[in-house]
Coordinates of N, CA and C and ligand atoms in Angstrom, one line a residue:
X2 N 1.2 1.1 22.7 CA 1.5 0.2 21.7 C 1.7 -1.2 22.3
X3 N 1.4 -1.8 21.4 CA 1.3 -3.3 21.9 C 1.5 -4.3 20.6
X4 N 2.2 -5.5 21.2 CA 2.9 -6.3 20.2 C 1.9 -7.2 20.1
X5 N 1.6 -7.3 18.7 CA 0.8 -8.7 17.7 C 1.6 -10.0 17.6
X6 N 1.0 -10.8 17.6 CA 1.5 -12.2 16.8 C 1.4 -12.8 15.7
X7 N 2.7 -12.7 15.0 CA 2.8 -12.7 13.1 C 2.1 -14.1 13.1
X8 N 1.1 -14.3 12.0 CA 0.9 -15.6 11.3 C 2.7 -15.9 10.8
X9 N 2.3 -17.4 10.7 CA 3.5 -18.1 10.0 C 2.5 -19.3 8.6
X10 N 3.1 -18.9 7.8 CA 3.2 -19.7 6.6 C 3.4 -21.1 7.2
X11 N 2.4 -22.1 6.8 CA 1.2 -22.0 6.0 C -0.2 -21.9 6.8
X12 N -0.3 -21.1 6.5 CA -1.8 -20.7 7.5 C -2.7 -19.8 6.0
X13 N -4.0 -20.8 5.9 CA -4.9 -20.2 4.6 C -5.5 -18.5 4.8
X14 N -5.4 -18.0 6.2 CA -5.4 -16.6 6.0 C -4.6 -15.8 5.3
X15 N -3.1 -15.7 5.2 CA -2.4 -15.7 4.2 C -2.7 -15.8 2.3
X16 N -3.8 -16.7 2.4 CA -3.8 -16.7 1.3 C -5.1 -16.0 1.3
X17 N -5.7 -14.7 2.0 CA -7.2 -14.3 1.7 C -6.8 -12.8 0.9
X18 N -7.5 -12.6 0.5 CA -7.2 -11.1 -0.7 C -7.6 -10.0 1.1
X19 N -6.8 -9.2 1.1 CA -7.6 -7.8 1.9 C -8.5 -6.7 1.6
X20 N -9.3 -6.7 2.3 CA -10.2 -5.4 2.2 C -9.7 -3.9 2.3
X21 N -10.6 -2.9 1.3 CA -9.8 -1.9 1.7 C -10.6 -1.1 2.8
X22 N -10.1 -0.1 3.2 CA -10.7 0.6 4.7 C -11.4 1.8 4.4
X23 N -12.1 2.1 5.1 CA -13.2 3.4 4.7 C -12.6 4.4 5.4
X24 N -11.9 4.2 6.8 CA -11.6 6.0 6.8 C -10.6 5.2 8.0
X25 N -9.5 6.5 8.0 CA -8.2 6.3 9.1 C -8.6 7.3 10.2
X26 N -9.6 6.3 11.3 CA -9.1 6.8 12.4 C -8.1 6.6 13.4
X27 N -8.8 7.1 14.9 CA -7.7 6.7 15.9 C -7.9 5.2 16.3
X28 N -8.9 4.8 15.8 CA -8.5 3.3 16.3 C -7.5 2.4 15.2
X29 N -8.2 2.8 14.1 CA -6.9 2.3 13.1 C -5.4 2.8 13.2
X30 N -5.1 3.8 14.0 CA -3.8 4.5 14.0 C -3.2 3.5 14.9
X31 N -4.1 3.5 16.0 CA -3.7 2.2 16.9 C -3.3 0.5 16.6
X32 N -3.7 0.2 15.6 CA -3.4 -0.5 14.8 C -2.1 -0.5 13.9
X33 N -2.1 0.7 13.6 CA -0.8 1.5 12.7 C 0.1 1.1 13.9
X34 N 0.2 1.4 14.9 CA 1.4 1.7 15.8 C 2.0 -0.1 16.5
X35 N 0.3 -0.6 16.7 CA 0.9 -2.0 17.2 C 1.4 -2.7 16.2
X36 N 1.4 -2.3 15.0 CA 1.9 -3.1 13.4 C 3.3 -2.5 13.3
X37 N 3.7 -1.9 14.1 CA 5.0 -0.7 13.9 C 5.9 -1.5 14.8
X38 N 5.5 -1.6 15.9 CA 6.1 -2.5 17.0 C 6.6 -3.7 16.6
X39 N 5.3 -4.3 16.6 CA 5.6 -5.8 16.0 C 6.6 -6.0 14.7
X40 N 6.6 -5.5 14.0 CA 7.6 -5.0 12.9 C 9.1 -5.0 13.2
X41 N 9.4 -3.9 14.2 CA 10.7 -3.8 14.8 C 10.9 -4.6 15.8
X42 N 10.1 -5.3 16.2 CA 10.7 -5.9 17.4 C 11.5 -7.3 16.7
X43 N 10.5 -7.4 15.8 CA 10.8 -9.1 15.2 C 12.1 -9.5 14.6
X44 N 13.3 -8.7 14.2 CA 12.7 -7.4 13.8 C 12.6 -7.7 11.7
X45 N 12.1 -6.3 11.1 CA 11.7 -6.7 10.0 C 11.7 -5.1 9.3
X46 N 11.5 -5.0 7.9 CA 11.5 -3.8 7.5 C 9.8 -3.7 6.4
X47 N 9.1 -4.5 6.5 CA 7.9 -4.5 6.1 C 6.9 -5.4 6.5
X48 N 5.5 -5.3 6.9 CA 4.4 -5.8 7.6 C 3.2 -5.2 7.3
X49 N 2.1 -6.4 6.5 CA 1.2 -6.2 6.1 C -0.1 -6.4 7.2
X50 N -0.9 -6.1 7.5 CA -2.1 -6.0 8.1 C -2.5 -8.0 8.7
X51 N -2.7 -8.0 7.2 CA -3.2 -9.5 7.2 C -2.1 -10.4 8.0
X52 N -1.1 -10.1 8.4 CA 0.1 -10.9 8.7 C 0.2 -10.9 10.4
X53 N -0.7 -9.8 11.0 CA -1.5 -10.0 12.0 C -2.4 -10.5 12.3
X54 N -3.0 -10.9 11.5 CA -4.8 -11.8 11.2 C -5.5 -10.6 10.6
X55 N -5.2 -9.5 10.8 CA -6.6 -8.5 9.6 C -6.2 -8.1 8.6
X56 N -7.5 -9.0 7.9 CA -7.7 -8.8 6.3 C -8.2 -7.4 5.6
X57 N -7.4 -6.1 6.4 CA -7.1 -5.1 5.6 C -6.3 -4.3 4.5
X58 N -6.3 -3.5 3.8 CA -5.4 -3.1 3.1 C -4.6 -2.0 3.4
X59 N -3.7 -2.4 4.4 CA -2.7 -2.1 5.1 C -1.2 -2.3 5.3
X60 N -0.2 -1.3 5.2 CA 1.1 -2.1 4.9 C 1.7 -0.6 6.0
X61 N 2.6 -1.0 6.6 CA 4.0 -0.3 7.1 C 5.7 -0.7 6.8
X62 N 6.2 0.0 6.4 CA 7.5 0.0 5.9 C 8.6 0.7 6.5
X63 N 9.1 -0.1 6.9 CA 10.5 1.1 7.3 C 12.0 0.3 6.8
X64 N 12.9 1.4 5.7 CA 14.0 0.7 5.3 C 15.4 1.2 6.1
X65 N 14.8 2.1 6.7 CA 15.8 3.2 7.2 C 17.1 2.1 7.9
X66 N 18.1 1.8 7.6 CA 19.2 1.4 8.2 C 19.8 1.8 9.9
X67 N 20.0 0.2 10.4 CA 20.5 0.5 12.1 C 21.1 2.0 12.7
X68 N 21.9 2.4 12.2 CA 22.3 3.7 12.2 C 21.9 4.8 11.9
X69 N 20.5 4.9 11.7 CA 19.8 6.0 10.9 C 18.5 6.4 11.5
X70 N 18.4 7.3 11.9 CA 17.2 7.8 12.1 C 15.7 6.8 12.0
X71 N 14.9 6.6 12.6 CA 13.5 5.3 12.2 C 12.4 6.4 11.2
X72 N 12.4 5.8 10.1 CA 11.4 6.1 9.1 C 10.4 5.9 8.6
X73 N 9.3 5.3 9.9 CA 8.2 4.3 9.2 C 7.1 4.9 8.4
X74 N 7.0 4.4 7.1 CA 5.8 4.7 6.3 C 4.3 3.8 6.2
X75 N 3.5 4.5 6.8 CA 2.2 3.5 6.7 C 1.5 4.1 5.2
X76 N 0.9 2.9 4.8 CA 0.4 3.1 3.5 C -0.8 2.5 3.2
X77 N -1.9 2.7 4.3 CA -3.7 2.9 3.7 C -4.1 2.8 2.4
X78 N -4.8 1.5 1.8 CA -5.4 1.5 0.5 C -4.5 1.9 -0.8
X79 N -3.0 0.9 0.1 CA -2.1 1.1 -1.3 C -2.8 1.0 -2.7
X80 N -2.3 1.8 -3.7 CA -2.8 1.0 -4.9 C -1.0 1.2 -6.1
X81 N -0.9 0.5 -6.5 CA 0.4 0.5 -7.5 C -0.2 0.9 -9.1
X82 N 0.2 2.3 -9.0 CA -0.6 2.9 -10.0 C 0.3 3.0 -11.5
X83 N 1.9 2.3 -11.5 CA 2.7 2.0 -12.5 C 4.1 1.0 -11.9
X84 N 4.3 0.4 -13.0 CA 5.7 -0.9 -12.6 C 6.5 -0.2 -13.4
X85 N 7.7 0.2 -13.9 CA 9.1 -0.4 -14.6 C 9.0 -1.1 -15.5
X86 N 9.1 -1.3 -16.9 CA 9.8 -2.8 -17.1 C 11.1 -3.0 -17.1
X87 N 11.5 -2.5 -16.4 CA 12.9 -2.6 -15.9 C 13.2 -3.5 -14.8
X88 N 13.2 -4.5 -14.4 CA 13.5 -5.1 -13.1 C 14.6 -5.3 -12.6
X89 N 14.6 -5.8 -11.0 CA 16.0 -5.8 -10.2 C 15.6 -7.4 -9.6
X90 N 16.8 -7.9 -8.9 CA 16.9 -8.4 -8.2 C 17.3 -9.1 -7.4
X91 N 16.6 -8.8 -5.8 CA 16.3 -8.9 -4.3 C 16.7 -10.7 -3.8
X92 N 17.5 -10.8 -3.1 CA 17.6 -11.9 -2.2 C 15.8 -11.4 -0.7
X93 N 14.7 -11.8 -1.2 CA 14.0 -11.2 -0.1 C 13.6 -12.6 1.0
X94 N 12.5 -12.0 2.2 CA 12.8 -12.8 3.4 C 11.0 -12.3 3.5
X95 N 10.3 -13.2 4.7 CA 9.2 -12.8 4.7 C 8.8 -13.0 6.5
X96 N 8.7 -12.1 7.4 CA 8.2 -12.1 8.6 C 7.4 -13.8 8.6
X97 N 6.7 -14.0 8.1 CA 5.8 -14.7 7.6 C 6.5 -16.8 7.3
X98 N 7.7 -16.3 7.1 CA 8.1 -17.7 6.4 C 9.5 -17.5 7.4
X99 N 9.8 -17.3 8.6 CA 11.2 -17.6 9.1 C 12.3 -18.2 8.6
X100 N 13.3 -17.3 8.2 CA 14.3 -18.4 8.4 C 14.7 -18.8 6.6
X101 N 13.5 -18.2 6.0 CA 13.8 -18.6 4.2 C 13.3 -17.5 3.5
X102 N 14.5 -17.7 2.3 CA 14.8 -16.5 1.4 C 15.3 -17.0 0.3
X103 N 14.8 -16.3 -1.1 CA 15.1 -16.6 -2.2 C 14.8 -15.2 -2.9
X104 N 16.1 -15.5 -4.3 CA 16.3 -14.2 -4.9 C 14.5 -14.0 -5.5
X105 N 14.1 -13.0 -5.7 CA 12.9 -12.6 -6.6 C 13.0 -11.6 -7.4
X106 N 12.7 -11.8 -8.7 CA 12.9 -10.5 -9.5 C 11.2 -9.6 -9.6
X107 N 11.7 -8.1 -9.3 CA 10.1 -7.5 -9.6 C 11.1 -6.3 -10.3
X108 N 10.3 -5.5 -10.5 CA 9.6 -4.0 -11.1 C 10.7 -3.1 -10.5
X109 N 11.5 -2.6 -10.9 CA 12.6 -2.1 -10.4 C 11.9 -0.9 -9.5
X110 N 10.7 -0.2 -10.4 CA 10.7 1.3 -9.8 C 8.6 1.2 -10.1
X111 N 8.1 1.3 -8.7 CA 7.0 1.5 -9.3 C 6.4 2.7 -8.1
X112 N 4.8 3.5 -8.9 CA 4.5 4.4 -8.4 C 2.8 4.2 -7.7
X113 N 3.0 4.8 -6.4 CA 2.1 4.2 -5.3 C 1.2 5.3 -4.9
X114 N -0.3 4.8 -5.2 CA -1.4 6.1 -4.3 C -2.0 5.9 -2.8
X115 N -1.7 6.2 -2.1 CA -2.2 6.0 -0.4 C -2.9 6.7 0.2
X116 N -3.4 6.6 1.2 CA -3.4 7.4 2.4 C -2.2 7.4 3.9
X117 N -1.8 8.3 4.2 CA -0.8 7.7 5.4 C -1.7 7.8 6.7
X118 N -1.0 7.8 7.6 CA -0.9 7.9 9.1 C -2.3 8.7 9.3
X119 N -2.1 9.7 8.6 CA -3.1 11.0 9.5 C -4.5 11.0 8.1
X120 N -4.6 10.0 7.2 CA -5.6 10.0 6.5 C -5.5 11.2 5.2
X121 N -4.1 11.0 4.6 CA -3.9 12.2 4.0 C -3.5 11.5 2.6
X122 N -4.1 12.0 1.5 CA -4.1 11.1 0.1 C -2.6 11.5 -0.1
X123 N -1.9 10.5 -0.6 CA -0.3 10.3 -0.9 C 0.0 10.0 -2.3
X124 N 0.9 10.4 -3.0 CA 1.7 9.6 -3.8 C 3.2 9.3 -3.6
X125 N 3.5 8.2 -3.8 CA 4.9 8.0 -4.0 C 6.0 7.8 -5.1
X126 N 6.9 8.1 -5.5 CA 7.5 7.1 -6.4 C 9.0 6.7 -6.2
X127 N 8.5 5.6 -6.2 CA 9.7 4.4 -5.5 C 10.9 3.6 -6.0
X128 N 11.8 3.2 -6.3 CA 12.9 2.3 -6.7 C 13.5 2.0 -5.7
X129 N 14.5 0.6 -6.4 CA 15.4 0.0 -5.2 C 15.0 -1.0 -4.0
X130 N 15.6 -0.5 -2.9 CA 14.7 -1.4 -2.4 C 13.3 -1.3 -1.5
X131 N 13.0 0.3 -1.7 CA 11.7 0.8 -1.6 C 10.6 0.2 -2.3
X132 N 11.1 0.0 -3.6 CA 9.9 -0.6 -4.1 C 9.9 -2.0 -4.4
X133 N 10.8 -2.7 -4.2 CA 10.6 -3.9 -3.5 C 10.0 -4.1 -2.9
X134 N 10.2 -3.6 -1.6 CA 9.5 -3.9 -0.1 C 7.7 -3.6 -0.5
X135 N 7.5 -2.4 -1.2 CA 6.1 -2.0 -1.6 C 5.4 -3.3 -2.7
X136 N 6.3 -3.7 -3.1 CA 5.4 -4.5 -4.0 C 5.6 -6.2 -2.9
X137 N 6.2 -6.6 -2.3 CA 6.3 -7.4 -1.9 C 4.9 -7.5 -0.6
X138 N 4.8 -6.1 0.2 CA 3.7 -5.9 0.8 C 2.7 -5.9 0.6
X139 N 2.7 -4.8 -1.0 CA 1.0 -5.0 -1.5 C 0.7 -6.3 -2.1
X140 N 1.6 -7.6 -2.4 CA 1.0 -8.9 -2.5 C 0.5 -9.4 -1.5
X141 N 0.8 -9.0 -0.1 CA 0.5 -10.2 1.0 C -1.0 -9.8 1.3
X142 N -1.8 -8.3 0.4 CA -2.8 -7.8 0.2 C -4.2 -8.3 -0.2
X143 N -2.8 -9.0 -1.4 CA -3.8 -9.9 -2.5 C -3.4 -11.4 -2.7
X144 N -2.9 -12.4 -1.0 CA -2.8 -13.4 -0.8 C -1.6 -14.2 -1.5
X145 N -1.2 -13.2 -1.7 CA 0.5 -13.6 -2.5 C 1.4 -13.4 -1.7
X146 N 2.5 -14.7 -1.8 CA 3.9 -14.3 -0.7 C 4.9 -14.7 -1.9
X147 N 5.9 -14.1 -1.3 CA 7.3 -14.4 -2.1 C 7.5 -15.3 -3.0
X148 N 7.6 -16.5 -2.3 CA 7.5 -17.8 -2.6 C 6.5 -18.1 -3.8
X149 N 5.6 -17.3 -4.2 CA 5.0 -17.6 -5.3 C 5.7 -16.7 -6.7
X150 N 6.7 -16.1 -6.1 CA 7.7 -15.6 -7.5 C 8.5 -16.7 -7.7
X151 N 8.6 -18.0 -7.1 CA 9.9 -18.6 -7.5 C 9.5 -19.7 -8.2
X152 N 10.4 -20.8 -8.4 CA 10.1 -22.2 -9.0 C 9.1 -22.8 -7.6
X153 N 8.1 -23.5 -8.8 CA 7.5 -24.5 -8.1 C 8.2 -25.3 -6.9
X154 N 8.9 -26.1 -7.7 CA 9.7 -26.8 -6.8 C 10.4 -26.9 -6.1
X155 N 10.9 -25.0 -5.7 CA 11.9 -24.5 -4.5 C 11.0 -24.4 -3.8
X156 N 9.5 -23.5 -3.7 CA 8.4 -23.2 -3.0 C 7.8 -24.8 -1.7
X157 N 7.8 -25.8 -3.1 CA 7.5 -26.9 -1.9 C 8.1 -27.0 -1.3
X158 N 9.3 -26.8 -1.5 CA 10.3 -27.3 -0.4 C 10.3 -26.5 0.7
X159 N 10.2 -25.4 0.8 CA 10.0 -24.3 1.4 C 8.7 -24.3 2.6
X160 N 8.2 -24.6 1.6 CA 6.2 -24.8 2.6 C 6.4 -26.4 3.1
X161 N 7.2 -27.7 3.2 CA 7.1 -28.2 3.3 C 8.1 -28.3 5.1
X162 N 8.7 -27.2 4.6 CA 10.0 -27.6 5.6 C 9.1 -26.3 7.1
X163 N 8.4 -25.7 6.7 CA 7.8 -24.7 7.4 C 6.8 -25.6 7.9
X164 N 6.0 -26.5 7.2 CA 5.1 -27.0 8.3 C 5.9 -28.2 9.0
X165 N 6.6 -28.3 8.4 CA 7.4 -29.7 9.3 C 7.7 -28.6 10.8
X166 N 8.1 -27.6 10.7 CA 8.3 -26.3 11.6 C 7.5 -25.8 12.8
X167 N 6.6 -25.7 11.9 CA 4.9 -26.0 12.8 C 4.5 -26.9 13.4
X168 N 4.8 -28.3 13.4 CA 4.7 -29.3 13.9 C 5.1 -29.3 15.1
X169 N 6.5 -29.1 14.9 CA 7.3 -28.9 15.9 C 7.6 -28.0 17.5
X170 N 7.2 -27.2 16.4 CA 6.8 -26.0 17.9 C 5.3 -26.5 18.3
X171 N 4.9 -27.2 17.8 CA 2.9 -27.2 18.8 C 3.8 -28.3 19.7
X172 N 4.5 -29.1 19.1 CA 4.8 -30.1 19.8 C 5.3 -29.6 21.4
X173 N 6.2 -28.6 20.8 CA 7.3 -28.0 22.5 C 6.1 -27.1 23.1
X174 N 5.0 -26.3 22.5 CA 4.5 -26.0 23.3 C 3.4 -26.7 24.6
X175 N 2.7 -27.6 23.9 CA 1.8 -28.9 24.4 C 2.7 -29.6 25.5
Ligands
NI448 NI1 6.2 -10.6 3.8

């Protein structure tokens, strides 16, 4: 396993829709595993494909708590096959945008078709903050981040203070 480097918001790959994948092998597992790393190390409880730079339709999740056993779910060619109209809501955070968080309301409980790890057709059905995290991943799928649940005018501020961010670190690196 080996650790990736997360894009950071605003970078226009982030905003590309992902492709889905034709078959889970061992080189994609390998992929699976270095997205598993990079995840926990950073650390984080969900990481989309694209948030590495590949524009696949790919997500891993783990909500499992410090104290608890590690529970990562990989989820191949998610598709969200029903929402709730019931909603909750999440103070969420994004690997992707350091450092910023805003409440977002989704779909309290929704139900997911996959492939996992070993290429084996899945269903799920999810609530709380499972399916948060699920729906919050399969946006970053379809070029959507957090920040586009909220007000306009929180979001600029948001993307404005992240590239001022960016600036900054080319600066200390250079
Ligand atoms: Ni995210």
């Amino acid at each position: 396993m080996s650790k990736r480097k997360i894009i950071i918001e605003p970078d226009p790959i982030l905003r590309e829709k992902s492709s889905p994948l034709e078959k889970v092998d061992n080189e994609l597992r390998k992929l699976m595993d270095d997205m598993l790393e990079t995840m926990y190390s950073a650390p984080g409880i969900g990481l989309a494909a694209v948030q590495v730079g590949i524009l696949k339709r790919l997500i891993v999740i783990d909500i499992s708590k410090e104290d608890e056993k590690k529970n990562p779910i990989f989820f191949v060619n998610p598709e969200i096959i029903y929402q709730s109209d019931k909603t909750s809501t999440y103070e969420e955070g994004c690997l992707s945008l350091p450092g910023f968080y805003a409440e977002v309301e989704r779909p309290t409980e929704c139900h997911i078709n996959y492939l996992d790890y070993n290429g084996k057709r899945k269903k799920l059905e999810a609530d709380g903050l499972l399916a948060t995290c699920i729906q919050h991943e399969v946006d970053h799928l379809n070029g959507v981040l957090f920040i586009d649940h909220i007000s306009k005018l929180k979001r600029d501020m948001i993307i404005k203070k992240l590239r001022k961010n960016k600036k900054e670190l080319k600066k200390i690196i250079l």
